[in-house]
XYZ file of C-alpha atoms in Angstrom:
664
model
C -0.100 0.011 0.076
C 1.441 3.530 -0.908
C 2.532 5.513 2.299
C 1.657 9.184 1.925
C 2.944 12.172 3.634
C 0.192 13.612 5.577
C 0.899 17.046 6.600
C -1.306 17.616 9.183
C -2.805 21.322 10.210
C -2.469 22.469 13.583
C -5.658 23.809 15.028
C -6.272 24.628 18.493
C -9.544 23.695 18.958
C -11.546 25.252 22.057
C -13.943 22.270 22.860
C -15.133 22.566 26.469
C -17.202 19.675 26.021
C -18.149 17.232 22.870
C -21.629 15.771 23.794
C -22.417 14.486 20.487
C -18.807 14.324 19.284
C -17.808 11.693 21.587
C -20.861 9.840 20.839
C -19.824 8.672 17.197
C -15.789 9.326 16.924
C -12.989 7.917 19.296
C -12.246 11.147 21.696
C -9.361 12.655 20.141
C -8.903 16.138 18.231
C -8.925 15.040 14.727
C -10.993 12.709 12.783
C -9.388 9.708 10.548
C -11.543 9.264 7.153
C -10.947 6.825 4.520
C -10.782 7.980 0.581
C -14.275 6.289 -1.207
C -13.200 8.105 -4.609
C -9.683 7.647 -6.202
C -7.878 11.051 -6.660
C -6.323 11.648 -9.843
C -3.345 14.169 -9.293
C -3.742 17.072 -10.084
C -6.965 17.089 -12.394
C -9.995 15.635 -9.961
C -11.361 18.367 -7.884
C -13.950 16.253 -5.863
C -13.453 13.232 -4.017
C -15.585 11.214 -0.895
C -14.216 9.825 2.091
C -16.031 7.931 5.038
C -15.321 7.628 9.006
C -13.011 4.977 10.480
C -11.957 4.209 14.248
C -15.798 4.420 15.382
C -16.903 4.168 18.627
C -19.757 1.507 19.152
C -22.044 4.559 19.481
C -20.935 5.805 16.459
C -22.035 2.693 14.766
C -25.223 2.012 16.422
C -26.209 5.967 15.365
C -25.387 5.363 11.665
C -22.076 7.099 11.103
C -21.023 4.033 9.480
C -23.550 4.806 6.785
C -22.461 8.325 5.947
C -19.819 9.633 3.838
C -17.687 13.276 3.540
C -17.820 14.989 0.601
C -14.592 17.226 -0.532
C -13.451 20.010 -2.495
C -9.694 19.800 -3.819
C -7.167 22.795 -4.179
C -3.733 21.756 -5.247
C -0.355 24.113 -4.899
C 1.059 25.820 -8.010
C 4.576 24.804 -7.296
C 5.779 21.353 -6.278
C 7.620 21.019 -3.112
C 11.602 20.730 -3.282
C 11.296 16.858 -3.440
C 9.143 16.971 -6.601
C 5.762 15.643 -4.599
C 2.449 17.558 -5.048
C 0.441 19.227 -2.163
C -3.173 19.020 -1.961
C -5.570 20.611 0.609
C -9.432 18.899 0.835
C -12.350 20.669 2.298
C -14.757 18.425 3.816
C -17.792 20.671 3.258
C -20.800 18.443 3.134
C -22.049 14.884 4.554
C -24.530 12.543 2.766
C -26.002 9.024 3.763
C -24.958 6.147 1.803
C -28.100 4.178 2.508
C -30.653 6.848 1.613
C -30.287 8.770 -1.790
C -30.664 12.857 -1.881
C -30.035 13.418 1.596
C -27.068 15.807 1.859
C -26.136 17.743 4.945
C -23.561 20.794 4.489
C -21.392 21.198 7.444
C -21.354 24.783 8.716
C -17.640 24.270 9.480
C -16.143 22.005 7.188
C -13.113 19.792 8.361
C -9.809 20.123 6.369
C -7.206 17.668 5.581
C -3.843 18.590 3.616
C -1.615 15.734 2.461
C 1.572 15.252 -0.793
C 2.461 12.801 -2.368
C 4.921 11.619 -5.416
C 1.917 9.588 -6.869
C -0.246 10.716 -9.485
C -3.273 8.753 -7.902
C -4.770 8.645 -4.508
C -6.203 5.068 -4.329
C -9.869 4.133 -2.672
C -8.763 2.925 0.681
C -5.941 5.646 1.585
C -6.435 6.995 5.095
C -5.959 10.836 6.240
C -6.689 12.932 8.983
C -9.300 15.843 9.013
C -9.616 18.623 11.440
C -12.029 21.046 12.515
C -14.630 21.968 14.946
C -15.924 18.431 16.675
C -18.715 20.358 18.165
C -20.386 21.735 15.123
C -19.555 18.407 13.089
C -21.843 16.386 15.729
C -24.308 19.099 15.493
C -24.584 18.930 11.438
C -24.471 14.764 11.687
C -27.403 14.827 14.180
C -29.343 17.080 11.753
C -27.872 14.493 8.932
C -28.899 11.993 10.879
C -32.670 12.964 11.467
C -33.467 13.781 7.858
C -32.127 10.391 6.925
C -34.820 8.468 9.469
C -37.521 11.191 8.198
C -36.671 10.272 4.399
C -36.262 6.564 5.524
C -40.031 6.672 6.929
C -41.320 8.451 4.191
C -39.763 5.785 1.586
C -41.076 2.931 3.836
C -44.870 4.597 4.007
C -44.145 4.957 -0.023
C -43.316 1.309 -0.241
C -46.436 0.306 1.752
C -48.792 1.956 -0.075
C -47.385 0.821 -3.691
C -47.039 -2.434 -2.716
C -51.006 -2.500 -1.323
C -51.802 -0.894 -4.343
C -49.613 -2.487 -6.946
C -50.945 -5.812 -5.342
C -54.898 -4.902 -6.013
C -55.865 -7.451 -3.376
C -57.284 -7.762 -0.218
C -57.530 -10.339 2.176
C -59.569 -13.610 0.931
C -61.980 -13.078 3.920
C -63.192 -9.721 2.263
C -66.054 -9.164 0.253
C -65.894 -8.414 -3.344
C -66.953 -5.102 -2.895
C -64.237 -4.171 -0.241
C -61.839 -5.993 -2.973
C -62.358 -3.660 -5.776
C -62.738 -0.604 -3.154
C -59.897 1.104 -4.662
C -60.167 1.637 -8.373
C -57.767 0.225 -10.640
C -57.166 3.487 -12.346
C -55.570 4.609 -9.319
C -53.022 2.044 -9.239
C -50.835 3.286 -11.915
C -50.919 6.976 -11.054
C -48.921 6.439 -8.098
C -46.247 3.929 -9.134
C -42.834 4.960 -10.087
C -41.004 2.001 -11.758
C -37.554 2.151 -10.467
C -34.306 1.102 -13.027
C -31.088 -0.345 -12.030
C -28.020 0.842 -14.243
C -24.089 0.471 -13.487
C -21.597 3.435 -13.872
C -17.798 2.181 -14.687
C -15.318 3.348 -12.018
C -11.808 3.458 -12.213
C -9.576 0.013 -11.747
C -9.055 -1.198 -8.108
C -5.286 -2.445 -7.897
C -4.712 -4.738 -5.546
C -1.006 -4.764 -5.150
C -1.026 -7.363 -2.016
C -3.033 -9.634 -4.084
C -1.334 -8.960 -7.470
C -4.401 -8.620 -9.235
C -6.400 -5.679 -10.847
C -10.337 -5.532 -10.439
C -12.951 -3.868 -12.537
C -15.383 -1.777 -10.581
C -18.769 0.042 -10.722
C -21.427 1.439 -8.890
C -25.143 1.001 -8.956
C -27.689 3.712 -9.482
C -30.983 2.981 -9.134
C -33.477 5.727 -11.089
C -37.142 5.932 -10.966
C -39.285 6.651 -14.007
C -39.591 10.030 -12.918
C -36.009 10.779 -13.342
C -35.699 10.536 -9.328
C -32.258 8.619 -8.125
C -33.268 6.919 -5.012
C -29.768 5.002 -4.571
C -26.197 5.365 -6.027
C -23.501 2.331 -4.358
C -19.879 2.856 -3.885
C -17.772 1.683 -6.288
C -17.552 -1.959 -6.318
C -15.322 -4.847 -7.712
C -17.055 -6.975 -9.862
C -14.686 -8.778 -12.334
C -11.059 -9.474 -12.436
C -9.451 -6.948 -15.193
C -6.070 -8.789 -15.264
C -2.899 -10.232 -13.140
C -0.747 -8.073 -12.559
C 2.852 -8.966 -14.267
C 6.345 -7.421 -14.170
C 8.652 -6.525 -17.086
C 12.277 -4.600 -17.163
C 10.787 -1.869 -19.300
C 12.791 0.924 -19.063
C 13.766 0.088 -15.516
C 17.570 -0.051 -14.685
C 19.239 -0.826 -11.255
C 19.589 1.314 -8.179
C 23.038 1.136 -6.764
C 23.206 1.295 -2.720
C 26.899 2.196 -2.585
C 27.095 1.956 1.412
C 25.422 -1.501 1.230
C 27.601 -2.470 -1.640
C 24.680 -3.872 -3.852
C 22.178 -2.962 -6.422
C 18.681 -3.765 -6.850
C 16.884 -4.444 -9.915
C 13.726 -2.403 -10.550
C 10.714 -3.559 -12.628
C 7.514 -2.412 -14.165
C 4.312 -3.402 -12.777
C 1.805 -4.063 -15.932
C -1.498 -5.956 -16.477
C -2.869 -6.655 -19.779
C -6.486 -5.338 -20.411
C -8.656 -8.257 -21.213
C -10.975 -5.810 -23.556
C -8.493 -4.164 -25.552
C -5.174 -6.392 -24.894
C -2.817 -3.511 -24.202
C -0.312 -3.452 -21.340
C -1.084 -0.787 -19.041
C 1.637 -0.106 -16.572
C 1.039 0.270 -13.105
C 2.757 3.412 -11.136
C 6.670 3.628 -12.178
C 9.630 1.292 -11.626
C 9.825 -0.236 -8.151
C 12.374 -2.373 -6.478
C 12.110 -6.174 -7.322
C 13.737 -9.031 -5.136
C 16.832 -9.168 -7.148
C 19.605 -7.871 -5.771
C 23.407 -7.865 -6.835
C 26.777 -7.308 -5.518
C 28.792 -4.471 -6.749
C 32.382 -5.239 -8.035
C 35.127 -3.297 -9.199
C 36.843 -3.662 -12.978
C 39.968 -2.415 -13.965
C 39.499 -3.098 -17.514
C 41.067 -0.586 -20.071
C 38.284 -1.141 -22.257
C 35.666 -0.071 -19.492
C 37.725 2.856 -18.384
C 40.911 4.360 -20.352
C 43.792 5.379 -18.410
C 43.698 9.195 -17.292
C 46.100 11.571 -18.573
C 47.402 14.369 -16.421
C 48.864 16.202 -19.154
C 50.503 19.263 -16.805
C 52.096 17.119 -14.705
C 53.208 14.404 -16.918
C 51.516 11.421 -15.247
C 48.994 8.527 -16.292
C 46.792 6.813 -13.787
C 44.729 3.921 -14.587
C 40.774 4.083 -13.855
C 38.539 1.464 -12.604
C 35.033 1.424 -12.617
C 32.294 -0.006 -9.944
C 29.288 -1.982 -10.992
C 27.289 -4.942 -11.121
C 27.578 -8.173 -13.474
C 24.299 -9.690 -14.624
C 24.640 -12.271 -16.880
C 27.573 -11.400 -19.412
C 26.747 -7.652 -19.422
C 28.565 -5.155 -17.132
C 26.083 -2.228 -15.901
C 28.402 0.624 -14.423
C 27.581 2.682 -11.526
C 26.626 6.075 -11.804
C 29.934 7.120 -10.282
C 31.627 6.566 -13.192
C 35.669 5.353 -14.061
C 37.612 6.561 -10.916
C 41.626 6.581 -10.961
C 43.291 3.897 -8.566
C 44.789 5.031 -5.576
C 48.584 4.906 -5.129
C 49.200 4.036 -9.014
C 50.324 6.236 -11.717
C 53.120 5.873 -14.691
C 55.677 8.598 -15.784
C 55.028 10.101 -19.104
C 57.941 9.832 -21.677
C 58.307 11.229 -25.450
C 60.373 10.522 -28.486
C 60.753 11.788 -31.890
C 58.437 10.613 -34.522
C 60.794 9.348 -37.499
C 60.403 8.469 -41.373
C 61.013 5.314 -43.196
C 64.678 6.361 -43.436
C 64.853 6.924 -39.395
C 65.105 10.746 -40.006
C 63.204 13.068 -37.509
C 60.005 14.308 -39.066
C 59.201 17.991 -38.630
C 56.593 20.413 -39.525
C 58.125 23.136 -41.393
C 57.060 26.669 -41.589
C 58.602 27.980 -44.543
C 56.573 31.227 -44.042
C 58.351 32.177 -40.861
C 61.193 30.010 -41.644
C 61.229 27.524 -38.885
C 60.631 23.675 -38.074
C 59.375 22.079 -35.398
C 60.176 18.017 -34.661
C 57.419 16.028 -34.308
C 57.046 13.743 -30.744
C 54.708 11.420 -29.525
C 54.046 11.019 -25.988
C 53.896 7.429 -24.445
C 54.343 5.565 -21.266
C 55.094 1.981 -20.361
C 52.120 -0.487 -18.953
C 53.297 -3.353 -17.076
C 51.158 -5.226 -18.982
C 50.430 -3.332 -22.673
C 53.970 -2.295 -22.513
C 54.418 1.126 -24.395
C 51.326 2.770 -24.910
C 50.916 5.876 -26.861
C 48.793 8.955 -25.790
C 48.713 11.235 -28.492
C 49.399 11.320 -32.198
C 52.045 12.871 -33.738
C 52.525 16.783 -32.781
C 54.829 19.550 -33.389
C 57.125 19.732 -30.445
C 56.447 23.203 -28.151
C 59.659 23.365 -27.119
C 62.263 22.816 -29.842
C 62.672 24.494 -33.233
C 65.434 24.836 -36.177
C 65.706 27.726 -38.198
C 65.728 27.282 -41.755
C 69.579 27.159 -43.455
C 69.757 28.328 -47.487
C 72.524 27.526 -49.658
C 71.948 29.681 -53.068
C 75.419 28.994 -54.989
C 74.461 25.665 -56.908
C 70.878 27.154 -57.687
C 71.043 30.341 -59.763
C 68.113 32.282 -60.767
C 64.562 32.173 -62.294
C 64.868 34.780 -64.802
C 61.353 36.487 -66.009
C 62.118 38.526 -68.898
C 58.498 39.650 -69.653
C 58.137 40.905 -66.220
C 61.970 42.091 -66.329
C 62.149 40.246 -62.596
C 64.172 37.326 -61.037
C 63.658 35.266 -58.142
C 66.494 33.527 -56.264
C 66.121 29.790 -55.740
C 68.262 28.094 -52.896
C 68.460 24.985 -51.005
C 66.856 25.017 -47.850
C 67.862 22.872 -44.873
C 68.392 22.479 -41.047
C 70.823 21.503 -38.822
C 69.166 19.011 -36.007
C 71.142 17.132 -33.014
C 71.601 14.379 -35.705
C 72.805 16.331 -38.578
C 71.452 17.960 -41.750
C 67.835 17.712 -43.275
C 67.284 18.773 -46.328
C 63.823 20.618 -46.590
C 63.451 21.954 -50.545
C 65.945 21.458 -53.388
C 66.500 24.951 -55.745
C 63.032 26.175 -54.795
C 62.341 30.158 -54.876
C 62.663 31.738 -51.573
C 62.919 35.487 -51.597
C 60.186 37.541 -53.186
C 61.288 38.469 -57.005
C 63.747 41.552 -57.299
C 63.429 43.902 -60.533
C 66.078 43.967 -63.394
C 68.129 47.258 -63.154
C 67.428 49.586 -66.117
C 71.043 50.615 -67.402
C 70.788 52.462 -70.856
C 68.818 52.924 -74.069
C 71.837 50.954 -76.008
C 72.459 51.819 -79.914
C 72.351 48.889 -82.159
C 74.498 49.102 -85.452
C 74.668 46.647 -88.746
C 77.351 47.490 -90.920
C 77.121 46.291 -94.382
C 80.377 46.893 -96.640
C 81.493 46.099 -100.096
C 82.892 42.681 -100.447
C 85.143 42.273 -103.453
C 85.240 38.759 -103.846
C 81.233 38.710 -104.205
C 80.702 41.806 -106.239
C 82.045 43.977 -108.575
C 81.755 47.671 -109.783
C 79.067 46.953 -112.074
C 77.432 44.196 -110.157
C 77.941 44.516 -106.594
C 77.018 42.117 -103.809
C 73.410 41.959 -102.501
C 72.925 41.904 -99.180
C 69.810 42.014 -96.931
C 68.891 43.196 -93.349
C 66.217 41.502 -91.676
C 63.742 43.076 -89.165
C 64.539 42.019 -85.614
C 61.808 41.173 -83.182
C 59.822 44.022 -81.756
C 61.423 47.061 -83.878
C 59.597 48.894 -85.791
C 61.752 52.102 -85.952
C 65.005 51.821 -87.461
C 67.586 54.613 -89.239
C 69.605 54.049 -92.356
C 72.940 55.894 -92.900
C 73.949 55.054 -96.879
C 77.224 55.937 -98.277
C 78.040 55.183 -101.862
C 81.730 54.850 -102.983
C 83.695 57.623 -103.362
C 85.027 58.332 -107.039
C 88.700 57.535 -108.128
C 91.059 60.496 -108.211
C 92.106 61.738 -111.992
C 95.351 61.112 -113.024
C 97.940 64.305 -113.405
C 98.198 66.154 -116.716
C 100.798 67.213 -119.400
C 101.184 71.181 -119.906
C 103.839 72.416 -122.160
C 107.269 71.189 -122.773
C 109.664 73.660 -121.150
C 111.408 73.293 -118.212
C 108.978 76.167 -116.720
C 106.006 74.274 -117.546
C 104.709 72.090 -115.284
C 101.867 69.222 -115.678
C 99.124 70.111 -113.524
C 98.316 67.587 -110.576
C 94.922 65.347 -111.345
C 91.811 66.442 -110.197
C 90.761 64.646 -106.602
C 87.581 61.933 -106.709
C 84.680 63.112 -105.483
C 83.040 61.830 -102.132
C 80.206 59.154 -102.518
C 76.537 60.474 -102.149
C 74.995 59.685 -98.723
C 71.881 59.757 -96.326
C 72.592 59.896 -92.678
C 70.243 58.575 -89.821
C 66.813 58.273 -92.160
C 64.398 57.081 -90.222
C 62.402 54.268 -91.675
C 59.757 51.887 -90.356
C 60.156 48.223 -90.735
C 58.052 44.891 -89.897
C 59.244 42.403 -87.670
C 61.242 39.695 -90.346
C 60.561 42.035 -93.179
C 63.877 41.340 -95.364
C 65.284 44.289 -96.952
C 67.598 44.279 -99.745
C 71.164 45.930 -99.685
C 73.791 46.958 -102.616
C 77.361 48.070 -100.937
C 79.303 49.222 -104.143
C 83.259 49.444 -104.829
C 82.663 53.011 -106.525
C 79.104 55.254 -106.528
C 77.324 52.311 -106.530
C 75.808 51.809 -102.769
C 72.106 51.920 -102.469
C 69.464 51.295 -99.835
C 66.568 49.382 -101.008
C 65.894 48.998 -104.977
C 63.675 50.070 -107.484
C 60.882 47.808 -106.253
C 61.380 48.204 -102.556
C 59.436 50.801 -100.189
C 62.389 52.560 -99.746
C 63.204 55.830 -101.803
C 66.746 55.730 -103.624
C 69.482 57.632 -102.731
C 69.368 61.297 -103.215
C 73.092 62.570 -104.813
C 74.392 64.664 -102.761
C 78.025 65.147 -103.280
C 80.711 66.393 -101.059
C 83.522 68.957 -102.650
C 86.754 67.578 -104.228
C 89.597 69.666 -105.082
C 91.644 70.174 -107.990
C 95.532 69.613 -108.085
C 98.065 72.179 -108.029
C 98.516 73.717 -111.779
C 101.734 74.842 -111.351
C 103.036 72.064 -109.603
C 103.058 68.162 -109.619
C 100.877 67.688 -106.589
C 97.743 65.950 -107.476
C 94.245 66.757 -105.709
C 92.844 65.943 -102.615
C 90.145 63.379 -102.791
C 86.488 64.222 -101.243
C 85.944 63.477 -97.469
C 83.687 61.022 -97.068
C 81.811 59.697 -94.023
C 83.776 58.416 -90.904
C 81.471 57.143 -87.896
C 83.375 57.267 -84.709
C 82.095 53.628 -83.515
C 83.918 51.638 -86.676
C 86.756 51.521 -88.560
C 86.837 52.652 -91.572
C 88.650 52.939 -94.804
C 89.688 55.883 -96.933
C 90.024 57.184 -100.798
C 93.713 55.905 -102.139
C 96.392 58.736 -102.461
C 97.241 59.600 -105.827
C 100.742 58.217 -107.477
C 103.493 60.362 -107.240
C 107.051 60.837 -108.763
C 110.712 62.188 -108.416
C 113.173 63.444 -110.594
C 116.618 62.957 -109.729
C 115.953 64.181 -106.151
C 115.658 67.600 -107.580
C 112.027 67.804 -108.069
C 109.310 65.829 -106.218
C 105.628 65.599 -107.415
C 103.244 64.032 -105.083
C 100.200 62.621 -105.919
C 96.646 64.138 -103.899
C 95.602 62.569 -100.908
C 92.798 60.308 -101.059
C 89.201 61.554 -99.031
C 88.833 60.002 -95.343
C 86.265 57.420 -94.346
C 83.795 55.497 -96.205
C 82.848 57.015 -99.919
C 86.071 59.271 -99.702
C 87.335 60.481 -103.120
C 90.476 59.205 -104.510
C 93.417 61.719 -104.352
C 94.631 63.271 -108.049
C 97.852 61.829 -109.717
C 100.980 63.993 -109.721
C 101.577 66.289 -112.952
C 104.257 65.763 -115.886
C 107.509 67.662 -115.845
C 109.682 68.704 -119.173
C 113.250 69.811 -117.965
C 115.348 71.419 -120.634
C 112.368 71.693 -122.178
C 112.321 67.605 -122.724
C 108.718 66.624 -123.225
C 107.834 64.294 -119.797
C 104.861 62.950 -121.038
C 103.747 60.127 -118.689
C 101.049 61.769 -116.087
C 100.493 59.994 -112.826
C 97.019 57.912 -112.051
C 94.738 59.076 -109.307
C 94.030 57.335 -106.158
C 90.978 54.646 -105.890
C 88.030 56.079 -104.402
C 87.041 54.465 -100.969
C 84.335 52.068 -101.009
C 80.863 52.864 -100.203
C 78.786 51.518 -96.703
C 75.243 50.912 -95.238
C 74.593 51.240 -91.741
C 71.440 50.535 -90.097
C 70.754 51.173 -86.412
C 68.073 51.148 -83.578
C 67.494 51.140 -80.170
C 66.980 48.825 -77.440
C 66.584 49.238 -73.558
C 69.183 47.395 -72.023
C 68.789 46.117 -68.473
C 71.122 44.527 -65.652
C 69.903 40.995 -64.421
C 70.293 40.186 -60.800
C 72.875 37.440 -61.879
C 75.138 39.892 -63.521
C 74.134 39.261 -67.202
C 72.318 41.737 -69.256
C 68.573 42.029 -70.883
C 67.610 44.232 -73.940
C 64.157 45.048 -75.339
C 63.239 46.691 -78.218
C 62.691 50.350 -77.957
C 61.144 52.040 -80.729
C 60.922 56.000 -79.383
C 63.001 58.970 -80.647
């Protein structure tokens, strides 16, 4: 039977004397009542109860046939232990034998209780307190009303019985037998019908049985309720069984055992459903608590700050082959610990494995922590992690690697071997990999590039000079051309007269070749331009079919030889660029006569296209005619010089790099 915590409301009852109360109840300041209508918490608001512990006088007075009616109220909040507190205000009393007789209590009795269950079953007892003197007076009124009601009912039944029978004793005369009109028989009859109302099942925990319950209600044809019985058992609903369900084990560490809990239930025969009876409750199965130190149940505890490992054990019970741990969980063994050590992680070549941070230029050796277990041997605690106390700076060697040149972006990046030095030697990390940020090239100058085309006697002649060509360089669209024609040869000396005083004039010097200097020309990449370099006034840039204009004839001056001496004239000056070696025009022939007179030929013009010097003149000593003049010098060959500009840069490795430049 459930145990209820009955909270009594202390009341000081002023009872100078209790006349009626002591006749009906035991002489106490409180009344004990027994619940006759179950209470579902916290939804039910009404219940009924009957008096218990009555004196003999109370029984004779009919109090055992009276019941109290109470109204239930609940606290909004539950108590700290989770129980629900409720208050019952017993506001009236009624008879259980006579229907429709109820007496209000002018000063109601009060009960107070708390419970962890959701239901207060029929048969539970509690204490009611209040004014017993006033209670006695109210019960006397109820008893009087009951007696009056019973008397009225008996009289009605008597009249009904005689009337319904419609007969008088057999000794009566016929006239007497029919003195009551038959038509009056049905007027006074109230045909009564008995019905049943189902009540909540009654759970007999001691007998492990659940019963169906109902109450009997007698109702007249007029609608009048003549009687309502208390709920009574009338059939077995089901036998109480047990199952594991969601129930577990309750551990009593002080007693060193655990009790299996079980779920009571019954099968409702009308529906076939399993209906639980309350919650999990203790069974008779008790198991001793034991201690297991199995690493599969409790892994070793790693105290990292102190570098210690503690083996752990678990308390629990063994049910069959299943282990049920106690709520305390795994706990370290007392007085047992293992020291933690560490070692380097190594690769297949036994080299220390490192975690390499190339951004910050440092590497950390990877380590693993372990301890020596007496049974399992070396046991690792962690995966490989970078050491927090040891590191190696990155070192670099660049001599064997060189640079990566990016001519498109005019930048270079140095390559280097990256390595570290550990306590065990050198470990290579990267081989000839970029290490630093790209370094820009250094601009040096706008460099002039010149290509010189000269006459080649072995492959050309005066009439048919050798055809050469210039190919447009990549990226170059603007070039400048300097074109110099070959110089003319000098004239031979002249014979004038035949007297001693008459001397032949020196020959006329040759004219310099025509030239165009630094003429801008537009060209395309890989375009082929024919070039003609002559040995005498034959140099030409392009030809009649080319896109370039032919040379304009612009001649430099030339000089006549001396008319009164034998010296030949100077050849015209040619083109003398400063950055190339150049030929000169040939000097004119000279002669001497018996070391008395010396005639010189003219000096040839300087540079490409210089004219030849004139030859020495003739001489007629003693009027003896000398008729052999000296020849003039040959002119210098022509030249074609094509120039264009390039941007010149210095690379970080000391080499230079040039890019096309098409500006002025």
